[in-house]
PDB file of C-alpha atoms and ligand atoms in Angstrom:
ATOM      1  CA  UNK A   1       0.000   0.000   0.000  1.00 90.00           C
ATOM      2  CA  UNK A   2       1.041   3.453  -0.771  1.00 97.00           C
ATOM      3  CA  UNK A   3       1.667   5.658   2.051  1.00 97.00           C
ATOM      4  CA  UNK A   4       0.854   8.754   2.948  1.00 98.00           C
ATOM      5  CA  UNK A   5       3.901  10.926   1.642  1.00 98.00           C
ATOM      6  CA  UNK A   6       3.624   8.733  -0.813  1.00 98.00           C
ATOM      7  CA  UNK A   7       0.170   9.441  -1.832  1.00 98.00           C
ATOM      8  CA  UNK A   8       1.040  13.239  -1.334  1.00 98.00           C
ATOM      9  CA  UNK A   9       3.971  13.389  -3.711  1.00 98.00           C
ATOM     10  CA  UNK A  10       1.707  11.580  -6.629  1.00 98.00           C
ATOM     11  CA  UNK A  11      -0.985  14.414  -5.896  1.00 97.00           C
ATOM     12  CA  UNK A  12       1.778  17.007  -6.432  1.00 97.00           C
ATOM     13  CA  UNK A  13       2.961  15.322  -9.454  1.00 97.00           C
ATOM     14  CA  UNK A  14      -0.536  14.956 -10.775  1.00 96.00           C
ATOM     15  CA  UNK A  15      -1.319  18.581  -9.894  1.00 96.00           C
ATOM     16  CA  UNK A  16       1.648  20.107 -11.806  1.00 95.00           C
ATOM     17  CA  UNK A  17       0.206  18.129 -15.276  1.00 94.00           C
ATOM     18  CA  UNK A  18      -2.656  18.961 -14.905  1.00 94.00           C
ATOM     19  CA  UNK A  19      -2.269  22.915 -14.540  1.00 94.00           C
ATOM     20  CA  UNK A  20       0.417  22.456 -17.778  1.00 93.00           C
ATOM     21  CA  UNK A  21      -2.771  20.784 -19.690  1.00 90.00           C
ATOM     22  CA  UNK A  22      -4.428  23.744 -18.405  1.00 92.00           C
ATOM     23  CA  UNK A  23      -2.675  26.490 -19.230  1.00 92.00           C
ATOM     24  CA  UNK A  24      -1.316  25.225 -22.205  1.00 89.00           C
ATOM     25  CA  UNK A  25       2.522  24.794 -21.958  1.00 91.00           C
ATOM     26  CA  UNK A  26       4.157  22.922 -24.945  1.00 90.00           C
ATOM     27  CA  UNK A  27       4.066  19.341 -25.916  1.00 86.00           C
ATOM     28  CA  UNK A  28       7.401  18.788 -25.270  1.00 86.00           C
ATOM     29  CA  UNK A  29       7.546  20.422 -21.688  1.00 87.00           C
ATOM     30  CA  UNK A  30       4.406  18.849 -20.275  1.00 88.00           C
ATOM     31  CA  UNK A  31       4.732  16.500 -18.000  1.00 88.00           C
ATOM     32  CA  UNK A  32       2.778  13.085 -18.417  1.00 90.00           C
ATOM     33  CA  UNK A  33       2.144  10.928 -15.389  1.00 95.00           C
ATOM     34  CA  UNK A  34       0.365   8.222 -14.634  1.00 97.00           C
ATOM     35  CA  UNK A  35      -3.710   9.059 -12.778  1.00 97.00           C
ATOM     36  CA  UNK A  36      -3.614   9.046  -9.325  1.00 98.00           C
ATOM     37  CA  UNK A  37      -5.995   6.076  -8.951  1.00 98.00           C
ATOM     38  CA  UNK A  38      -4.081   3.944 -11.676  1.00 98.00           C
ATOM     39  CA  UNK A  39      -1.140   4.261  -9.106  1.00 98.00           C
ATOM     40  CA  UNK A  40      -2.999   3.159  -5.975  1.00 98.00           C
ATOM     41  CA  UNK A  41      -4.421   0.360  -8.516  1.00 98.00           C
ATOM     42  CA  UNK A  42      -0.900  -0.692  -9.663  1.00 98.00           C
ATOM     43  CA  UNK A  43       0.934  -0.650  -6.341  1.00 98.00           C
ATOM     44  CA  UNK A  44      -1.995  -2.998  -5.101  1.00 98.00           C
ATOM     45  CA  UNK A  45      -1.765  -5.189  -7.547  1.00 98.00           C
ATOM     46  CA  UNK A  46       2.463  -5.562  -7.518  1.00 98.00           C
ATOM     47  CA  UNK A  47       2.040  -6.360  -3.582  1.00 97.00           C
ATOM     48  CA  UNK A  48      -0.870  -8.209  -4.089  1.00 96.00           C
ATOM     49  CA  UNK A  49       1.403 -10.589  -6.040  1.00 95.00           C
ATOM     50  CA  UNK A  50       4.158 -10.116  -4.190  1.00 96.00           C
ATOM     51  CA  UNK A  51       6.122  -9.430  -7.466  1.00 97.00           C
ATOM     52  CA  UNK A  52       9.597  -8.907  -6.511  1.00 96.00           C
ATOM     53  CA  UNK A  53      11.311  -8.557 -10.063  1.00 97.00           C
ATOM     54  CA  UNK A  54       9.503  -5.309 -11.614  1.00 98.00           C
ATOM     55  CA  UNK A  55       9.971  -3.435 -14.974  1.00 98.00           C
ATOM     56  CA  UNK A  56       8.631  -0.470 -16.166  1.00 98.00           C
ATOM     57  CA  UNK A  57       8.919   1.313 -19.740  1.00 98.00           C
ATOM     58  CA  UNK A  58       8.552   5.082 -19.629  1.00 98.00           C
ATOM     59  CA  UNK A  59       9.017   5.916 -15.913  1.00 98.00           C
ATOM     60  CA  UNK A  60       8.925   9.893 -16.449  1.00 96.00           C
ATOM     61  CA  UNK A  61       9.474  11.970 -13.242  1.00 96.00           C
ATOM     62  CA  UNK A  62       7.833   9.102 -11.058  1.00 97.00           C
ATOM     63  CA  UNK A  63       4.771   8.722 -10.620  1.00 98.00           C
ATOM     64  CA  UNK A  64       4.526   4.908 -11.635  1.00 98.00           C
ATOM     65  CA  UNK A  65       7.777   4.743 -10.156  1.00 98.00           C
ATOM     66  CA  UNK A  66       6.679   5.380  -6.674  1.00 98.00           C
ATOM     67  CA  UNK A  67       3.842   3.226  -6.672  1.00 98.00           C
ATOM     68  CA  UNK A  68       5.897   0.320  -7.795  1.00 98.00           C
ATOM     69  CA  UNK A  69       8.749   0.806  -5.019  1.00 98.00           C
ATOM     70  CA  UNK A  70       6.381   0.778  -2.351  1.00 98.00           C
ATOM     71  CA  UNK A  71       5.222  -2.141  -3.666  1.00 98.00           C
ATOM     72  CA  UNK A  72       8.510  -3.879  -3.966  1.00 98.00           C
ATOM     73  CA  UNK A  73       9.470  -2.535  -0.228  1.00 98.00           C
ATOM     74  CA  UNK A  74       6.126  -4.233   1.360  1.00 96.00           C
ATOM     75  CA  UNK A  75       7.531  -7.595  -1.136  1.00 93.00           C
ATOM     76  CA  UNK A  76      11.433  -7.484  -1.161  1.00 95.00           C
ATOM     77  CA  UNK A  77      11.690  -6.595  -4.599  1.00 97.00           C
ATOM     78  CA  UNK A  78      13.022  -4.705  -6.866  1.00 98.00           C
ATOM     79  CA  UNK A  79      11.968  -2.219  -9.619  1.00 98.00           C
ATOM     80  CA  UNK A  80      13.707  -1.753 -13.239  1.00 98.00           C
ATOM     81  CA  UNK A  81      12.372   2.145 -14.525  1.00 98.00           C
ATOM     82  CA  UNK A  82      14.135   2.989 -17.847  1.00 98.00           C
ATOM     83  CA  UNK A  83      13.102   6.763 -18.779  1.00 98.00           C
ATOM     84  CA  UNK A  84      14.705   7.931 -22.479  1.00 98.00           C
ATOM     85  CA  UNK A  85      14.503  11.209 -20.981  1.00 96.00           C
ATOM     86  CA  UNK A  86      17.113  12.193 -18.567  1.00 97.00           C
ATOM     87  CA  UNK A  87      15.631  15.494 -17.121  1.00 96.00           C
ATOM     88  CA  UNK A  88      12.611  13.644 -16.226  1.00 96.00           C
ATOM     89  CA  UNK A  89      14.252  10.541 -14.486  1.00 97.00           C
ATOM     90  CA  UNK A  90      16.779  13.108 -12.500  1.00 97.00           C
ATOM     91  CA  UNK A  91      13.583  14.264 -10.748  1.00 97.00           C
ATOM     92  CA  UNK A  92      12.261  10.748 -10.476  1.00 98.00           C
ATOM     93  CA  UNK A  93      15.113  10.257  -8.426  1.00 98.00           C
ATOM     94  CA  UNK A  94      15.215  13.345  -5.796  1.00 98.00           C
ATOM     95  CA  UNK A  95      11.662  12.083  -5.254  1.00 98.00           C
ATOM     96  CA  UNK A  96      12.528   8.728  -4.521  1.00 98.00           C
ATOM     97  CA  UNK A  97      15.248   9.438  -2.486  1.00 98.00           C
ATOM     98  CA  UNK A  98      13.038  12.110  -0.269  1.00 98.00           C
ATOM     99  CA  UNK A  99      10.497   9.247  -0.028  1.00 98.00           C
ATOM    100  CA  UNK A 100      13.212   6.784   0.753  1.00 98.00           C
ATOM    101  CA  UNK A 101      12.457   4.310  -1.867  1.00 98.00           C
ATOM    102  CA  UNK A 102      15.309   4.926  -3.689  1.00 98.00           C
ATOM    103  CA  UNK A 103      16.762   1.227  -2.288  1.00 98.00           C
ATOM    104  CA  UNK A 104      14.060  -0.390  -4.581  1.00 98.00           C
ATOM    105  CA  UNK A 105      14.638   0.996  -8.161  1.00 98.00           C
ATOM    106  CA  UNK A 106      17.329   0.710 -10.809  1.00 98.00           C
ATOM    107  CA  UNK A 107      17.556   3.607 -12.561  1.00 98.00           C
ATOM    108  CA  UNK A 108      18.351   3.077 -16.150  1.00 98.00           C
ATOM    109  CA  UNK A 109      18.653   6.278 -18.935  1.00 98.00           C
ATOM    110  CA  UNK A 110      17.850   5.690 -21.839  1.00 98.00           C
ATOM    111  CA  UNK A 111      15.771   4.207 -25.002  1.00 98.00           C
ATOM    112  CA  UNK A 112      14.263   1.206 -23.712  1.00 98.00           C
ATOM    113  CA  UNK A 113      15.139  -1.020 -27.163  1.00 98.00           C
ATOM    114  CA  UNK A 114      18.440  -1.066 -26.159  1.00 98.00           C
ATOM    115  CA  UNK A 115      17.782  -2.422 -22.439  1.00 98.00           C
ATOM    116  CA  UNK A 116      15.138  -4.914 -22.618  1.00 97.00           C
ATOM    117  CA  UNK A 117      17.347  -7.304 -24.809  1.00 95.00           C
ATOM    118  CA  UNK A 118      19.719  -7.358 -21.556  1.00 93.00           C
ATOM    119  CA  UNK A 119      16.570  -7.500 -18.748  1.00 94.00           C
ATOM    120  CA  UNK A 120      16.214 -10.883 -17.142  1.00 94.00           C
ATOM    121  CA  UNK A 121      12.759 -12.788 -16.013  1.00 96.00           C
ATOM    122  CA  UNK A 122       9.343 -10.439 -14.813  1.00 97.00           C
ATOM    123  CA  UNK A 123       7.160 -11.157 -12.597  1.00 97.00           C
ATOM    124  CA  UNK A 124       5.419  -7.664 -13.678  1.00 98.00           C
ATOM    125  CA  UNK A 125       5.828  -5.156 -16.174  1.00 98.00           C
ATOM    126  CA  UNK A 126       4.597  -1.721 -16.835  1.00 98.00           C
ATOM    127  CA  UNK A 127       4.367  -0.167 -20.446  1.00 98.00           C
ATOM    128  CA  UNK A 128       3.592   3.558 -20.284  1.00 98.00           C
ATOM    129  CA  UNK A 129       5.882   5.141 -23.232  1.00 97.00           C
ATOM    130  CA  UNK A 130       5.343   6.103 -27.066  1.00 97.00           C
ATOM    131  CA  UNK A 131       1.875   4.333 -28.240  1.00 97.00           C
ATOM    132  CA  UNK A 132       4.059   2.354 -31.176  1.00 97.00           C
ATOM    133  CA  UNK A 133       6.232   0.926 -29.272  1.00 98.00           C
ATOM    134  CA  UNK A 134       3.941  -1.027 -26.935  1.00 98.00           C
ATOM    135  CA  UNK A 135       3.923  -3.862 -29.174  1.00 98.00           C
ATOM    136  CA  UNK A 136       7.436  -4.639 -29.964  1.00 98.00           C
ATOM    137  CA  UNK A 137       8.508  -3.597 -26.401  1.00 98.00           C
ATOM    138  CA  UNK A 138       6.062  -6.129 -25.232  1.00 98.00           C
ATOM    139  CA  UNK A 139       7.394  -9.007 -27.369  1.00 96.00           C
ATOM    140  CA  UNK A 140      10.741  -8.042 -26.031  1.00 97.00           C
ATOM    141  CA  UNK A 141       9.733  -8.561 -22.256  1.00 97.00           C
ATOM    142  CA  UNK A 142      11.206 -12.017 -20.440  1.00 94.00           C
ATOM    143  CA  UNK A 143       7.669 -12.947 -19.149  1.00 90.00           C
ATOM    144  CA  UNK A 144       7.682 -15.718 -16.758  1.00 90.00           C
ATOM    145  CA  UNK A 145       4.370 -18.091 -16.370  1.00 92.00           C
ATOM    146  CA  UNK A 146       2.426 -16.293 -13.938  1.00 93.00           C
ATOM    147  CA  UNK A 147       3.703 -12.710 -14.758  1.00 96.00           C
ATOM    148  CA  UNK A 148       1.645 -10.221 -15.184  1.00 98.00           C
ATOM    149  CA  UNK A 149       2.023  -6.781 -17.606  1.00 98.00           C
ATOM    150  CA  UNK A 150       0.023  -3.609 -17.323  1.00 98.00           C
ATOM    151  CA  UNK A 151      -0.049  -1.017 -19.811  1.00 98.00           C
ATOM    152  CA  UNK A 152      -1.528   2.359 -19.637  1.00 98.00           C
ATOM    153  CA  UNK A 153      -3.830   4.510 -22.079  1.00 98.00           C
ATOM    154  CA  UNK A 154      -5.639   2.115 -23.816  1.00 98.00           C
ATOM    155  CA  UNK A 155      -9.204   3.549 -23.434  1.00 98.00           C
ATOM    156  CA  UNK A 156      -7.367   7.273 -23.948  1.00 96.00           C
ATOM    157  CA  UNK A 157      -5.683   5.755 -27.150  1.00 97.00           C
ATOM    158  CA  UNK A 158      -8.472   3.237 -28.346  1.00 97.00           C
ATOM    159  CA  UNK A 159      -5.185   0.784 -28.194  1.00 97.00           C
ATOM    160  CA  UNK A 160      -7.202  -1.988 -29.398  1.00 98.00           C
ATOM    161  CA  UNK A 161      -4.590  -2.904 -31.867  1.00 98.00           C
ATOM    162  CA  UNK A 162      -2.464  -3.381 -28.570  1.00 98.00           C
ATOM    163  CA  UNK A 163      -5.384  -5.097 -27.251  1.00 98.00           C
ATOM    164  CA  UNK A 164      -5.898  -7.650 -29.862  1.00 98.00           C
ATOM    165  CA  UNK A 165      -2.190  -8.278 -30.395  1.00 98.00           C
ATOM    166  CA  UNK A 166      -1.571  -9.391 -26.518  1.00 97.00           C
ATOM    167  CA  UNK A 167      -4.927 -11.626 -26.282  1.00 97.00           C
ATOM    168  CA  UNK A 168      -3.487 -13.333 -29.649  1.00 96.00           C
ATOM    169  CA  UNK A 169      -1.050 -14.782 -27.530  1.00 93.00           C
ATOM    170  CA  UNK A 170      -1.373 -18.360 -26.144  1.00 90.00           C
ATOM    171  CA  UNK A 171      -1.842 -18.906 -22.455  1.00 90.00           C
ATOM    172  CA  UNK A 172      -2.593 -15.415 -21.800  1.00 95.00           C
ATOM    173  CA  UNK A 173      -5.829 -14.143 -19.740  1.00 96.00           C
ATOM    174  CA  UNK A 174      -6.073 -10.304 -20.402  1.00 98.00           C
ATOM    175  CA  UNK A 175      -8.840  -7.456 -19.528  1.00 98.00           C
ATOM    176  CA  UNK A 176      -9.155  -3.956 -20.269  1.00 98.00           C
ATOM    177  CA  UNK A 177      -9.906  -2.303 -16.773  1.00 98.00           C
ATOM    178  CA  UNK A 178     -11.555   1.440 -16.970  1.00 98.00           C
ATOM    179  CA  UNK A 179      -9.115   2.812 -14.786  1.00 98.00           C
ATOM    180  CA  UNK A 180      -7.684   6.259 -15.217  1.00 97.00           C
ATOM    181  CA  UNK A 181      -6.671   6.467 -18.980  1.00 97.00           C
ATOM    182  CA  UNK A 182      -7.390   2.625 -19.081  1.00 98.00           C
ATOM    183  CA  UNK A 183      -5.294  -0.142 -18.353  1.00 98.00           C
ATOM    184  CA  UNK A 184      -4.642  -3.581 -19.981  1.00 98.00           C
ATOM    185  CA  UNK A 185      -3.943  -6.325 -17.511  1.00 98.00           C
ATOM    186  CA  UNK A 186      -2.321  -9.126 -19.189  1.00 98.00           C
ATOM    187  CA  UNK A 187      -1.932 -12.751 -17.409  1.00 97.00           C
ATOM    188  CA  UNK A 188       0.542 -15.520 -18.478  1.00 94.00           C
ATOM    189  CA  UNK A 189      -1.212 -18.446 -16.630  1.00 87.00           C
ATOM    190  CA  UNK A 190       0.954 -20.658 -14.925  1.00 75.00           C
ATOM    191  CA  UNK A 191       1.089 -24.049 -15.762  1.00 67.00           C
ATOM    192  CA  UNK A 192      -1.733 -26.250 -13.846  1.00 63.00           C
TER     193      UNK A 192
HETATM  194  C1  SAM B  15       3.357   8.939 -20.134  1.00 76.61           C
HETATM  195  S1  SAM B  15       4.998   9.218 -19.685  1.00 76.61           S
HETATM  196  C2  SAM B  15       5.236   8.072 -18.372  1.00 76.61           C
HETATM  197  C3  SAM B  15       4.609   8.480 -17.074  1.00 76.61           C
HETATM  198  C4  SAM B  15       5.129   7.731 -15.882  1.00 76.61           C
HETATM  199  N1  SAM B  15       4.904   6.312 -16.002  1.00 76.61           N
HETATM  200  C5  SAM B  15       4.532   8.245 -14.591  1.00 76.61           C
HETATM  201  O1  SAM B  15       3.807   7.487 -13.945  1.00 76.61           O
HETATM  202  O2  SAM B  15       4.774   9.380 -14.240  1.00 76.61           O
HETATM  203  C6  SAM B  15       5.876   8.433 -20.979  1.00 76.61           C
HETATM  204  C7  SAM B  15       7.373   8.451 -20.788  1.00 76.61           C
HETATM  205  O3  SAM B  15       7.961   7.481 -21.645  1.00 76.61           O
HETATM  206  C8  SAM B  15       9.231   7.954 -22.001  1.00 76.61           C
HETATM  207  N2  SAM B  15       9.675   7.197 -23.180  1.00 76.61           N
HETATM  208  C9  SAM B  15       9.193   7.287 -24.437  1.00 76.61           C
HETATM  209  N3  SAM B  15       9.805   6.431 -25.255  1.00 76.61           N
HETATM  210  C10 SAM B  15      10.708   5.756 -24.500  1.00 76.61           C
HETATM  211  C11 SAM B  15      11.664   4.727 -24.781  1.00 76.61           C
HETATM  212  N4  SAM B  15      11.793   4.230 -26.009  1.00 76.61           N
HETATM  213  N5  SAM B  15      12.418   4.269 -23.768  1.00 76.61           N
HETATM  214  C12 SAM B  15      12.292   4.775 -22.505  1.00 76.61           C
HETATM  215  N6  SAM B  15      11.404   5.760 -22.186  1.00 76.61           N
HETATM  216  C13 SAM B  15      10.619   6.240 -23.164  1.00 76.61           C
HETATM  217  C14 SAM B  15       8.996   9.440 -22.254  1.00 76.61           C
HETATM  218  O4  SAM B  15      10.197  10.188 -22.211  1.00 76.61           O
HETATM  219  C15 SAM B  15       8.007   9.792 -21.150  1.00 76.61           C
HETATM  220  O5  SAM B  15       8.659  10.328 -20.017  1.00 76.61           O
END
């Protein structure tokens, strides 16, 4: 569970995007974060599982970040966040550190092509980057049986070519949850 100056920091975060929507600051100098609720959602589900080896793909200045460190604290895991933009993961990291989950994450800078060829078994994965790279990042992944990945913006995206290319997959259980911007939960069953 997230906690308190946890849950504070996200609000801050989420604050600060949404009065750049607002008042109209550029494309490139908006920040984009992760909902609020998708968070709480997220950092449930990761201890829910207890998933200790955690990747995400597009961690930005943190929100997503945050939610999965707590969850890897409560489950004695660890979290992978590649961010392509270094400016954005820099503050990712004060925040992490002030929170004192910095223990829990692996900062990496960078395009995530080049890492996920190197990244070793999931037990959950988060995809939150460009919209076209969600399917070839996603066939990169080292998905275990029983691993679980969640990706962001479907609904806000109609991502249902996302959609249809994960549930093509055999052995895979997967549901579009109306959460924030919409989130695809993908299941590898384990074997019975
Ligand atoms: C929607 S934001 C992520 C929000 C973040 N998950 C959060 O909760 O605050 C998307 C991020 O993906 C990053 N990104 C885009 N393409 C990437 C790539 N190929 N590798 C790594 N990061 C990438 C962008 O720089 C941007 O910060």
């Amino acid at each position: 569970m997230l906690q308190t100056p946890e849950r504070e920091a996200i609000a801050r975060l989420w604050a600060r995007k949404v009065e750049q929507d607002a008042s109209g600051t550029p494309q490139a100098q908006r920040h984009r974060n992760l909902e609020p609720v998708s968070a709480e959602f997220l950092c449930s589900l990761a201890e829910g599982i207890g998933a200790k080896r955690m990747l995400e793909i597009g961690g930005s200045s943190g929100v997503s970040t945050i939610a999965l460190a707590a969850a890897a604290r409560a489950a004695g895991g660890r979290v992978t966040s590649i961010e392509i933009e270094p400016t954005r993961q820099a503050e990712a990291r004060v925040t992490l550190t002030r929170l004192k989950l910095d223990p829990y994450v692996d900062f990496l800078t960078g395009d995530a092509a080049s890492f996920l060829p190197e990244t070793g078994p999931l037990d959950l994965a988060f995809i939150d980057c460009e919209k076209d790279d969600y399917i070839p990042f996603f066939d990169m992944l080292h998905i275990i049986p029983g691993a679980i990945v969640v990706a962001d913006n479907i609904l806000s995206h109609s991502m249902t070519y996302y959609v249809d290319h994960v549930r093509s997959r055999d052995g895979v259980e997967s549901v579009t949850l109306p959460i924030g911007q919409g989130l695809e939960l993908t299941h590898f069953a384990a074997p019975r």
